[in-house]
Short mmCIF file of C-alpha atoms in Angstrom, two decimals:
data_model
loop_
_atom_site.label_atom_id
_atom_site.label_comp_id
_atom_site.label_asym_id
_atom_site.label_seq_id
_atom_site.Cartn_x
_atom_site.Cartn_y
_atom_site.Cartn_z
CA UNK A 1 27.49 21.24 77.87
CA UNK A 2 30.50 23.46 78.41
CA UNK A 3 28.89 26.41 76.60
CA UNK A 4 25.48 27.32 75.17
CA UNK A 5 24.08 30.39 73.36
CA UNK A 6 21.00 31.39 71.41
CA UNK A 7 21.47 32.15 67.74
CA UNK A 8 21.68 35.91 67.35
CA UNK A 9 18.16 37.32 66.92
CA UNK A 10 16.42 33.97 67.46
CA UNK A 11 14.18 32.78 70.27
CA UNK A 12 14.21 29.15 69.14
CA UNK A 13 17.65 28.18 67.84
CA UNK A 14 20.29 27.24 70.39
CA UNK A 15 23.91 26.22 69.83
CA UNK A 16 25.73 24.17 72.45
CA UNK A 17 29.03 22.35 72.77
CA UNK A 18 30.44 19.69 75.05
CA UNK A 19 34.03 18.68 75.71
CA UNK A 20 34.26 17.22 72.20
CA UNK A 21 30.97 17.78 70.33
CA UNK A 22 28.70 20.48 68.88
CA UNK A 23 24.90 20.38 69.02
CA UNK A 24 22.08 22.48 67.56
CA UNK A 25 18.45 22.82 68.62
CA UNK A 26 15.72 24.59 66.63
CA UNK A 27 12.96 24.16 69.23
CA UNK A 28 14.33 25.88 72.32
CA UNK A 29 16.19 22.82 73.51
CA UNK A 30 13.40 20.22 73.25
CA UNK A 31 15.38 18.21 70.69
CA UNK A 32 19.00 18.35 69.56
CA UNK A 33 20.99 17.48 66.45
CA UNK A 34 24.68 16.61 66.62
CA UNK A 35 26.77 18.38 63.95
CA UNK A 36 29.86 16.64 62.62
CA UNK A 37 33.04 18.68 62.95
CA UNK A 38 36.18 18.72 60.81
CA UNK A 39 39.81 18.88 61.92
CA UNK A 40 41.81 17.79 64.97
CA UNK A 41 41.88 18.95 68.58
CA UNK A 42 38.12 18.67 69.13
CA UNK A 43 38.62 17.68 72.75
CA UNK A 44 38.18 19.43 76.10
CA UNK A 45 36.57 22.77 76.83
CA UNK A 46 34.31 23.65 73.90
CA UNK A 47 33.21 27.29 73.53
CA UNK A 48 30.77 28.83 71.04
CA UNK A 49 30.19 32.46 70.02
CA UNK A 50 27.70 34.29 67.76
CA UNK A 51 27.24 37.86 66.50
CA UNK A 52 24.33 40.13 65.63
CA UNK A 53 26.43 41.44 62.76
CA UNK A 54 25.69 38.19 60.90
CA UNK A 55 23.42 35.66 62.65
CA UNK A 56 24.46 32.89 60.25
CA UNK A 57 28.06 33.01 61.49
CA UNK A 58 28.95 30.74 64.40
CA UNK A 59 32.44 30.35 65.85
CA UNK A 60 33.57 27.31 67.79
CA UNK A 61 36.80 26.62 69.64
CA UNK A 62 38.14 23.86 71.87
CA UNK A 63 40.91 23.84 74.46
CA UNK A 64 42.37 20.70 72.92
CA UNK A 65 45.57 19.12 74.18
CA UNK A 66 48.74 21.18 74.39
CA UNK A 67 50.81 18.12 75.25
CA UNK A 68 50.19 16.48 71.88
CA UNK A 69 50.12 19.62 69.77
CA UNK A 70 46.36 19.76 69.20
CA UNK A 71 45.49 22.81 71.27
CA UNK A 72 42.84 25.48 70.56
CA UNK A 73 41.49 24.91 67.07
CA UNK A 74 38.99 27.54 65.87
CA UNK A 75 36.11 26.59 63.55
CA UNK A 76 33.65 28.78 61.67
CA UNK A 77 30.16 28.22 60.30
CA UNK A 78 28.51 30.52 57.76
CA UNK A 79 25.26 28.58 57.50
CA UNK A 80 23.84 28.89 60.98
CA UNK A 81 25.78 26.08 62.57
CA UNK A 82 24.90 23.32 60.08
CA UNK A 83 28.50 22.85 58.94
CA UNK A 84 31.95 24.15 59.91
CA UNK A 85 35.35 24.79 58.40
CA UNK A 86 38.66 25.07 60.24
CA UNK A 87 40.03 28.64 60.28
CA UNK A 88 42.79 28.03 62.86
CA UNK A 89 44.15 24.52 62.86
CA UNK A 90 44.88 22.69 66.10
CA UNK A 91 48.39 23.31 67.35
CA UNK A 92 50.44 26.42 66.72
CA UNK A 93 49.49 29.27 69.05
CA UNK A 94 47.85 27.99 72.22
CA UNK A 95 45.07 30.47 72.94
CA UNK A 96 44.52 28.83 76.32
CA UNK A 97 48.15 28.91 77.51
CA UNK A 98 50.11 31.09 79.89
CA UNK A 99 51.61 32.28 76.63
CA UNK A 100 51.23 31.13 73.04
CA UNK A 101 53.77 28.37 73.50
CA UNK A 102 52.90 26.90 76.92
CA UNK A 103 50.18 24.91 78.63
CA UNK A 104 47.17 26.37 80.42
CA UNK A 105 44.48 25.07 82.77
CA UNK A 106 42.23 23.36 80.26
CA UNK A 107 38.49 23.76 80.61
CA UNK A 108 38.91 25.64 83.92
CA UNK A 109 39.19 29.02 82.19
CA UNK A 110 38.54 29.68 78.50
CA UNK A 111 36.14 32.00 76.69
CA UNK A 112 35.40 33.44 73.23
CA UNK A 113 33.25 36.28 71.89
CA UNK A 114 32.55 38.10 68.63
CA UNK A 115 31.93 41.78 68.08
CA UNK A 116 28.23 42.59 67.56
CA UNK A 117 29.32 45.10 64.90
CA UNK A 118 32.11 43.25 63.06
CA UNK A 119 31.75 39.48 62.45
CA UNK A 120 35.49 39.18 61.80
CA UNK A 121 36.55 40.66 65.16
CA UNK A 122 37.00 37.89 67.74
CA UNK A 123 38.46 37.61 71.21
CA UNK A 124 39.61 34.47 73.01
CA UNK A 125 40.85 34.57 76.61
CA UNK A 126 42.33 32.08 79.05
CA UNK A 127 45.39 33.48 80.74
CA UNK A 128 46.09 36.25 78.25
CA UNK A 129 43.89 38.12 75.75
CA UNK A 130 43.99 37.10 72.08
CA UNK A 131 42.36 39.08 69.26
CA UNK A 132 41.63 38.19 65.66
CA UNK A 133 40.52 40.73 63.04
CA UNK A 134 40.22 38.27 60.15
CA UNK A 135 37.59 35.86 61.32
CA UNK A 136 39.80 33.67 63.50
CA UNK A 137 42.56 32.92 61.01
CA UNK A 138 45.37 34.86 62.71
CA UNK A 139 45.72 35.95 66.34
CA UNK A 140 47.54 38.72 68.20
CA UNK A 141 48.18 38.94 71.95
CA UNK A 142 46.55 42.01 73.50
CA UNK A 143 48.04 41.63 77.00
CA UNK A 144 51.71 41.63 77.94
CA UNK A 145 51.67 38.29 79.72
CA UNK A 146 49.48 36.23 82.05
CA UNK A 147 50.71 37.92 85.26
CA UNK A 148 50.29 41.61 84.43
CA UNK A 149 47.86 44.17 82.99
CA UNK A 150 44.73 41.99 83.27
CA UNK A 151 44.23 39.35 85.96
CA UNK A 152 44.70 35.77 84.84
CA UNK A 153 42.17 32.87 84.94
CA UNK A 154 39.80 34.61 82.52
CA UNK A 155 36.23 33.28 82.33
CA UNK A 156 34.32 35.63 80.00
CA UNK A 157 35.07 38.35 77.46
CA UNK A 158 31.68 39.82 76.44
CA UNK A 159 31.16 42.86 74.24
CA UNK A 160 28.96 45.68 75.48
CA UNK A 161 25.55 45.57 73.75
CA UNK A 162 25.34 49.35 73.99
CA UNK A 163 28.76 50.91 73.36
CA UNK A 164 30.85 50.27 70.26
CA UNK A 165 34.41 48.98 70.87
CA UNK A 166 33.68 48.35 74.56
CA UNK A 167 34.14 44.90 76.05
CA UNK A 168 34.75 43.33 79.43
CA UNK A 169 37.03 40.69 80.88
CA UNK A 170 35.63 38.68 83.80
CA UNK A 171 38.31 36.75 85.65
CA UNK A 172 39.34 35.43 89.05
CA UNK A 173 40.48 38.93 90.00
CA UNK A 174 37.28 40.75 89.13
CA UNK A 175 36.18 42.72 86.07
CA UNK A 176 38.25 44.73 83.59
CA UNK A 177 36.92 47.01 80.83
CA UNK A 178 38.31 48.00 77.46
CA UNK A 179 36.92 50.93 75.50
CA UNK A 180 39.08 50.51 72.36
CA UNK A 181 38.47 46.96 71.14
CA UNK A 182 40.91 45.36 73.52
CA UNK A 183 43.94 47.61 73.09
CA UNK A 184 43.75 49.04 76.64
CA UNK A 185 42.27 47.67 79.87
CA UNK A 186 41.41 49.03 83.31
CA UNK A 187 39.96 47.24 86.35
CA UNK A 188 36.47 48.30 87.45
CA UNK A 189 36.29 46.16 90.60
CA UNK A 190 36.08 48.82 93.33
CA UNK A 191 33.08 48.23 95.54
CA UNK A 192 32.67 44.55 94.68
CA UNK A 193 32.86 42.33 97.76
CA UNK A 194 34.13 39.22 96.03
CA UNK A 195 37.59 38.43 97.35
CA UNK A 196 37.73 34.64 97.71
CA UNK A 197 39.39 34.30 101.08
CA UNK A 198 40.22 30.66 101.45
CA UNK A 199 42.64 30.98 104.32
CA UNK A 200 43.25 33.50 107.06
CA UNK A 201 44.10 34.25 110.65
CA UNK A 202 43.70 36.85 113.38
CA UNK A 203 46.18 37.73 116.06
CA UNK A 204 44.89 36.58 119.46
CA UNK A 205 46.82 39.41 121.14
CA UNK A 206 46.37 42.31 118.70
CA UNK A 207 42.78 42.93 117.72
CA UNK A 208 43.45 44.94 114.59
CA UNK A 209 45.84 42.41 113.08
CA UNK A 210 44.29 40.05 110.52
CA UNK A 211 45.72 38.27 107.50
CA UNK A 212 43.88 36.55 104.68
CA UNK A 213 45.08 34.57 101.69
CA UNK A 214 42.86 35.05 98.67
CA UNK A 215 42.46 32.65 95.78
CA UNK A 216 44.65 33.99 92.96
CA UNK A 217 44.59 37.43 94.56
CA UNK A 218 47.46 37.43 96.99
CA UNK A 219 47.79 38.19 100.66
CA UNK A 220 46.02 40.98 102.52
CA UNK A 221 46.94 42.30 105.94
CA UNK A 222 44.48 44.25 108.10
CA UNK A 223 46.26 46.54 110.51
CA UNK A 224 44.55 49.24 112.54
CA UNK A 225 41.60 49.64 110.19
CA UNK A 226 43.47 49.50 106.86
CA UNK A 227 43.95 46.60 104.43
CA UNK A 228 47.42 46.25 102.90
CA UNK A 229 48.37 44.14 99.90
CA UNK A 230 51.34 42.12 101.01
CA UNK A 231 51.94 39.69 98.14
CA UNK A 232 50.56 38.11 94.98
CA UNK A 233 49.41 34.67 93.94
CA UNK A 234 47.90 32.04 96.20
CA UNK A 235 48.49 31.71 99.93
CA UNK A 236 48.04 28.62 102.08
CA UNK A 237 47.88 27.84 105.80
CA UNK A 238 48.74 31.09 107.50
CA UNK A 239 48.64 31.79 111.20
CA UNK A 240 49.68 34.54 113.62
CA UNK A 241 51.58 33.60 116.76
CA UNK A 242 49.33 33.45 119.81
CA UNK A 243 51.76 35.49 121.90
CA UNK A 244 54.11 37.27 119.49
CA UNK A 245 51.70 39.54 117.63
CA UNK A 246 54.26 40.67 115.08
CA UNK A 247 55.09 37.13 113.92
CA UNK A 248 53.01 35.87 111.03
CA UNK A 249 53.61 32.46 109.46
CA UNK A 250 52.45 31.45 106.02
CA UNK A 251 52.70 28.68 103.43
CA UNK A 252 52.92 26.12 106.21
CA UNK A 253 52.09 23.40 103.70
CA UNK A 254 55.12 24.25 101.59
CA UNK A 255 58.33 26.15 102.19
CA UNK A 256 57.11 27.94 105.32
CA UNK A 257 58.04 31.56 105.96
CA UNK A 258 57.84 34.02 108.84
CA UNK A 259 57.13 37.70 108.34
CA UNK A 260 56.86 40.59 110.74
CA UNK A 261 53.58 42.43 110.31
CA UNK A 262 52.44 44.56 108.64
CA UNK A 263 55.40 44.31 106.24
CA UNK A 264 59.08 43.65 106.31
CA UNK A 265 61.40 40.84 105.38
CA UNK A 266 60.53 37.18 105.65
CA UNK A 267 62.69 34.35 106.95
CA UNK A 268 62.52 30.60 106.53
CA UNK A 269 60.72 28.48 109.12
CA UNK A 270 62.95 25.57 108.14
CA UNK A 271 59.97 23.21 108.17
CA UNK A 272 60.86 19.51 108.24
CA UNK A 273 58.27 18.55 105.59
CA UNK A 274 56.62 19.85 102.43
CA UNK A 275 52.96 18.95 102.35
CA UNK A 276 52.40 20.70 99.02
CA UNK A 277 49.74 23.21 98.02
CA UNK A 278 46.19 22.46 99.05
CA UNK A 279 47.14 20.36 102.07
CA UNK A 280 46.07 21.33 105.57
CA UNK A 281 48.73 21.85 108.20
CA UNK A 282 47.87 22.52 111.85
CA UNK A 283 49.85 24.61 114.34
CA UNK A 284 49.59 25.41 118.02
CA UNK A 285 51.42 28.05 120.05
CA UNK A 286 51.15 27.34 123.80
CA UNK A 287 49.94 30.34 125.76
CA UNK A 288 52.31 29.47 128.59
CA UNK A 289 55.49 29.38 126.48
CA UNK A 290 56.11 32.02 123.81
CA UNK A 291 59.06 30.21 122.22
CA UNK A 292 57.35 26.85 121.79
CA UNK A 293 55.39 25.80 118.72
CA UNK A 294 53.83 22.54 117.61
CA UNK A 295 53.05 21.85 113.97
CA UNK A 296 51.44 18.80 112.44
CA UNK A 297 50.96 17.26 109.02
CA UNK A 298 51.40 13.48 109.11
CA UNK A 299 53.57 13.78 112.20
CA UNK A 300 53.89 16.40 114.93
CA UNK A 301 57.02 18.52 115.23
CA UNK A 302 58.12 20.76 118.08
CA UNK A 303 60.20 23.91 118.13
CA UNK A 304 61.38 25.52 121.36
CA UNK A 305 63.09 28.44 119.61
CA UNK A 306 60.39 29.58 117.21
CA UNK A 307 61.78 33.14 117.11
CA UNK A 308 65.18 31.99 115.85
CA UNK A 309 66.21 32.50 112.26
CA UNK A 310 65.58 29.77 111.36
CA UNK A 311 63.99 27.79 114.20
CA UNK A 312 64.87 24.15 114.77
CA UNK A 313 62.34 21.30 114.82
CA UNK A 314 62.15 17.93 116.52
CA UNK A 315 59.78 15.17 115.44
CA UNK A 316 57.90 14.03 118.55
CA UNK A 317 55.46 11.45 117.10
CA UNK A 318 55.48 8.38 114.86
CA UNK A 319 51.83 8.35 113.81
CA UNK A 320 52.26 8.28 110.02
CA UNK A 321 48.70 9.50 109.53
CA UNK A 322 47.06 12.81 108.71
CA UNK A 323 46.80 15.20 111.64
CA UNK A 324 43.38 16.88 111.95
CA UNK A 325 43.88 19.07 115.04
CA UNK A 326 46.45 20.09 117.67
CA UNK A 327 45.85 21.85 120.98
CA UNK A 328 48.01 22.43 124.03
CA UNK A 329 46.79 23.15 127.53
CA UNK A 330 46.48 26.91 128.19
CA UNK A 331 48.37 26.34 131.45
CA UNK A 332 51.08 23.85 130.51
CA UNK A 333 52.92 23.53 127.18
CA UNK A 334 53.79 19.94 128.12
CA UNK A 335 50.17 18.83 127.74
CA UNK A 336 49.32 18.43 124.06
CA UNK A 337 46.37 16.76 122.31
CA UNK A 338 46.56 15.56 118.71
CA UNK A 339 43.58 14.30 116.70
CA UNK A 340 44.27 12.21 113.59
CA UNK A 341 42.05 11.10 110.73
CA UNK A 342 42.16 7.43 111.85
CA UNK A 343 39.70 8.19 114.69
CA UNK A 344 42.39 8.55 117.34
CA UNK A 345 43.13 11.25 119.88
CA UNK A 346 46.53 11.21 121.52
CA UNK A 347 47.65 13.08 124.62
CA UNK A 348 51.15 13.76 125.82
CA UNK A 349 51.82 15.05 129.33
CA UNK A 350 55.54 15.56 128.66
CA UNK A 351 55.61 17.01 125.15
CA UNK A 352 58.61 19.21 126.00
CA UNK A 353 60.76 16.28 127.09
CA UNK A 354 63.48 14.67 125.02
CA UNK A 355 61.28 11.66 124.26
CA UNK A 356 57.59 12.52 124.71
CA UNK A 357 55.19 9.68 125.46
CA UNK A 358 51.63 9.51 124.17
CA UNK A 359 48.39 8.10 125.53
CA UNK A 360 46.16 6.91 122.69
CA UNK A 361 42.35 6.80 122.80
CA UNK A 362 39.73 6.07 120.18
CA UNK A 363 37.57 9.07 119.38
CA UNK A 364 33.83 8.65 120.05
CA UNK A 365 33.02 9.38 116.40
CA UNK A 366 34.78 9.55 113.06
CA UNK A 367 37.36 12.27 112.41
CA UNK A 368 37.90 11.58 108.72
CA UNK A 369 36.56 14.98 107.60
CA UNK A 370 36.95 17.52 110.40
CA UNK A 371 38.14 17.61 113.99
CA UNK A 372 39.01 20.21 116.60
CA UNK A 373 39.99 20.07 120.26
CA UNK A 374 40.35 22.55 123.15
CA UNK A 375 41.40 22.29 126.80
CA UNK A 376 39.58 24.27 129.49
CA UNK A 377 41.86 26.75 131.22
CA UNK A 378 40.18 26.61 134.65
CA UNK A 379 40.09 22.81 134.69
CA UNK A 380 42.63 21.12 132.44
CA UNK A 381 40.98 17.74 133.00
CA UNK A 382 38.07 18.98 130.89
CA UNK A 383 38.51 18.71 127.13
CA UNK A 384 36.08 19.45 124.30
CA UNK A 385 36.31 17.57 121.01
CA UNK A 386 34.66 18.03 117.60
CA UNK A 387 34.38 14.92 115.41
CA UNK A 388 32.83 15.77 112.06
CA UNK A 389 29.21 16.64 113.04
CA UNK A 390 29.42 15.76 116.74
CA UNK A 391 30.70 17.58 119.83
CA UNK A 392 31.94 15.77 122.94
CA UNK A 393 33.14 16.65 126.44
CA UNK A 394 35.63 14.72 128.57
CA UNK A 395 36.28 15.24 132.27
CA UNK A 396 39.30 12.91 132.46
CA UNK A 397 41.68 14.26 129.81
CA UNK A 398 40.26 12.32 126.87
CA UNK A 399 39.80 8.85 128.30
CA UNK A 400 35.99 8.98 128.22
CA UNK A 401 33.57 11.22 126.37
CA UNK A 402 30.00 12.50 126.70
CA UNK A 403 28.04 13.51 123.61
CA UNK A 404 26.94 17.16 124.00
CA UNK A 405 25.88 17.70 120.38
CA UNK A 406 22.32 18.20 121.64
CA UNK A 407 20.35 20.55 119.34
CA UNK A 408 23.19 21.33 116.92
CA UNK A 409 22.30 20.85 113.23
CA UNK A 410 23.74 17.70 111.71
CA UNK A 411 26.53 19.33 109.72
CA UNK A 412 30.30 19.10 110.00
CA UNK A 413 32.00 21.53 112.40
CA UNK A 414 35.57 22.51 111.64
CA UNK A 415 36.55 24.48 114.74
CA UNK A 416 35.84 24.79 118.46
CA UNK A 417 37.10 27.82 120.40
CA UNK A 418 37.32 28.33 124.16
CA UNK A 419 36.98 31.60 126.03
CA UNK A 420 39.90 31.19 128.44
CA UNK A 421 38.64 34.06 130.61
CA UNK A 422 35.33 32.33 131.31
CA UNK A 423 34.55 30.38 134.46
CA UNK A 424 31.79 28.34 132.85
CA UNK A 425 33.52 26.45 130.01
CA UNK A 426 32.33 28.90 127.37
CA UNK A 427 32.92 27.49 123.88
CA UNK A 428 31.97 28.29 120.30
CA UNK A 429 31.70 25.81 117.42
CA UNK A 430 31.80 26.85 113.77
CA UNK A 431 30.31 25.00 110.84
CA UNK A 432 30.66 26.07 107.25
CA UNK A 433 27.93 28.70 107.50
CA UNK A 434 26.98 29.02 111.17
CA UNK A 435 28.35 29.59 114.67
CA UNK A 436 26.94 28.25 117.96
CA UNK A 437 27.67 29.00 121.62
CA UNK A 438 27.40 26.95 124.80
CA UNK A 439 28.62 27.01 128.39
CA UNK A 440 28.10 24.58 131.25
CA UNK A 441 25.01 26.40 132.48
CA UNK A 442 23.19 25.47 129.27
CA UNK A 443 21.74 22.17 128.11
CA UNK A 444 21.45 23.35 124.50
CA UNK A 445 23.53 25.38 122.06
CA UNK A 446 22.43 28.84 120.99
CA UNK A 447 22.77 30.10 117.44
CA UNK A 448 25.35 32.88 117.29
CA UNK A 449 25.08 33.57 113.55
CA UNK A 450 22.62 36.42 113.13
CA UNK A 451 23.85 38.98 110.62
CA UNK A 452 26.36 36.68 108.93
CA UNK A 453 25.99 35.99 105.19
CA UNK A 454 23.91 32.87 104.67
CA UNK A 455 25.51 31.93 101.36
CA UNK A 456 29.18 31.63 102.26
CA UNK A 457 31.69 29.13 103.52
CA UNK A 458 33.27 30.09 106.81
CA UNK A 459 36.87 29.09 106.10
CA UNK A 460 38.34 30.26 109.38
CA UNK A 461 37.12 31.48 112.76
CA UNK A 462 39.38 33.11 115.34
CA UNK A 463 39.07 34.78 118.70
CA UNK A 464 40.77 37.88 119.99
CA UNK A 465 40.38 37.75 123.75
CA UNK A 466 41.76 40.08 126.40
CA UNK A 467 39.06 39.31 128.96
CA UNK A 468 37.23 42.59 128.40
CA UNK A 469 34.36 43.94 126.33
CA UNK A 470 36.94 44.58 123.61
CA UNK A 471 37.14 40.83 122.84
CA UNK A 472 35.65 39.50 119.62
CA UNK A 473 35.27 36.64 117.16
CA UNK A 474 36.44 37.00 113.56
CA UNK A 475 35.18 34.91 110.64
CA UNK A 476 36.92 34.77 107.27
CA UNK A 477 34.54 33.74 104.49
CA UNK A 478 34.94 32.62 100.90
CA UNK A 479 33.71 35.47 98.72
CA UNK A 480 31.67 37.31 101.37
CA UNK A 481 34.32 39.24 103.26
CA UNK A 482 35.62 39.25 106.84
CA UNK A 483 33.24 39.64 109.81
CA UNK A 484 33.56 40.17 113.52
CA UNK A 485 31.37 40.38 116.62
CA UNK A 486 31.70 40.61 120.38
CA UNK A 487 31.89 37.57 122.63
CA UNK A 488 28.79 36.16 124.26
CA UNK A 489 27.62 38.24 127.22
CA UNK A 490 30.64 40.56 127.18
CA UNK A 491 28.92 43.72 125.95
CA UNK A 492 25.95 45.61 127.40
CA UNK A 493 22.74 44.92 125.53
CA UNK A 494 20.78 47.60 123.74
CA UNK A 495 17.22 46.33 123.58
CA UNK A 496 15.34 46.91 120.35
CA UNK A 497 12.37 49.28 120.74
CA UNK A 498 8.97 47.63 120.58
CA UNK A 499 7.70 50.25 118.12
CA UNK A 500 9.50 50.19 114.74
CA UNK A 501 9.24 53.97 114.46
CA UNK A 502 11.47 54.27 117.53
CA UNK A 503 14.36 52.39 115.92
CA UNK A 504 17.36 54.69 115.49
CA UNK A 505 19.00 54.37 112.03
CA UNK A 506 22.55 53.10 112.20
CA UNK A 507 22.17 51.47 115.63
CA UNK A 508 22.73 47.71 115.90
CA UNK A 509 20.39 46.21 118.48
CA UNK A 510 21.72 43.08 120.18
CA UNK A 511 20.06 40.43 122.30
CA UNK A 512 21.98 38.02 124.49
CA UNK A 513 20.62 35.13 126.50
CA UNK A 514 22.51 34.39 129.68
CA UNK A 515 24.11 37.82 130.14
CA UNK A 516 22.13 38.44 133.32
CA UNK A 517 24.57 41.09 134.55
CA UNK A 518 23.06 43.33 131.91
CA UNK A 519 19.53 41.96 131.61
CA UNK A 520 18.29 41.09 135.12
CA UNK A 521 14.66 41.34 134.05
CA UNK A 522 14.87 39.32 130.83
CA UNK A 523 16.03 35.89 131.95
CA UNK A 524 13.54 34.19 129.64
CA UNK A 525 14.62 36.05 126.51
CA UNK A 526 14.62 33.62 123.58
CA UNK A 527 15.83 33.06 120.94
CA UNK A 528 19.32 34.46 121.28
CA UNK A 529 20.36 37.03 118.72
CA UNK A 530 23.67 38.68 118.10
CA UNK A 531 25.05 40.85 115.35
CA UNK A 532 28.12 40.50 113.17
CA UNK A 533 29.71 43.49 111.49
CA UNK A 534 31.58 43.35 108.22
CA UNK A 535 35.13 44.62 108.35
CA UNK A 536 35.67 47.40 105.73
CA UNK A 537 36.08 46.38 102.09
CA UNK A 538 39.54 45.49 100.81
CA UNK A 539 39.09 48.47 98.49
#
């Protein structure tokens, strides 16, 4: 079913529709009867609506097909859903389109409702708001266009059960309310933590510099404790330069632009490919060379003048396969590792030369879903590699590997980060809802996720690291906000009082295992606990 409602005032009768059918149940869904429907366009995205003003009236609409002129028919029943007549024929105005004469997104977003007071007052929404005052026969647009006034990708348009002429619009941007039967609309989203961050980055050299790209809700920049709206629409594959904190790069899968934060003009990156929206592109900025950048899609490209307008690029591989990860040595921009989805890891020791050469090794496990790689700063022979749900360590620059997955849960891990100021190979791995820590003094990983939302996808994890207690991890989630916490063992520990009545409100009590500089008498403390703090709302 694509929609289902109870008959107004009934506890037993249910109406439901599929992509091309209508069904009725009189026994709370135990059995169903298919109702034959008249007219054309009964295909895709069925929606049904009822009203307390007349329980025998049932409205039915389908997305239909804009391409063959059979879009958004509207049908009406006056006998409790036993039979229907066509009140708006398929074709004509497309109630699901970006306007009345264009295509939409099909079943993805479409909704209909009827006033509980007036059975002839209907609303249909998709990208814009349509209203009918004559029982679905004629329709008038109540929003200027799909891009203004009310956010697009509309999912519901329910009437208030308590206040006459009040209804709501639930969409990919939040919730809007109308108090005059759809003539005027205002957003009422403040306080809702629902921004769907599906991309993002943090500056490794400026702590209070974060960017996120939100699904259908534009780009947000976090600078010195304030969120700024920096653009509209969707954003893909953004990253902040590891050394040049003011340089922010976005849309790496498409046209590729560079912008100086927090605002200002943007310039072309002159990328040598266009991966298209939704594709993952990987970039690496060597710590040892501020003007060098490596970027990978199906090949790897190098720029040695990344600050130029525009920079120039040189293709330095001939893999012809999807890149899954890139990492350069923290000490030498010539040493670059590239993981590809064909279970290969390649290393170049002369990546800055005119014709780089590559050593190719087979990865110890599959890389078809996720991969990540880091090089230890204190010993560049040591490399850590994530292959889907496994973690490996090499002591000879990728030639041989040891499985160090140990007690990690059997889920895919999309990122491994290295604390370059550590002397003990401190690393963090991030799955889609958890973070774990390990260094070479430990045989097992410790869970570093306490305080994070448990129902959220961790789309990105980054590290700001200046070698002090000020360092932190940042996680960008889908729909649950942006979070950060201190690095393992970097901050003094405040031990939680044994008596609950001694707990001070507002104080976050942290436990760390292994931070013996601060806990000389608690070497056996287990399990490890840490605390993540949500960055302030976008509002």
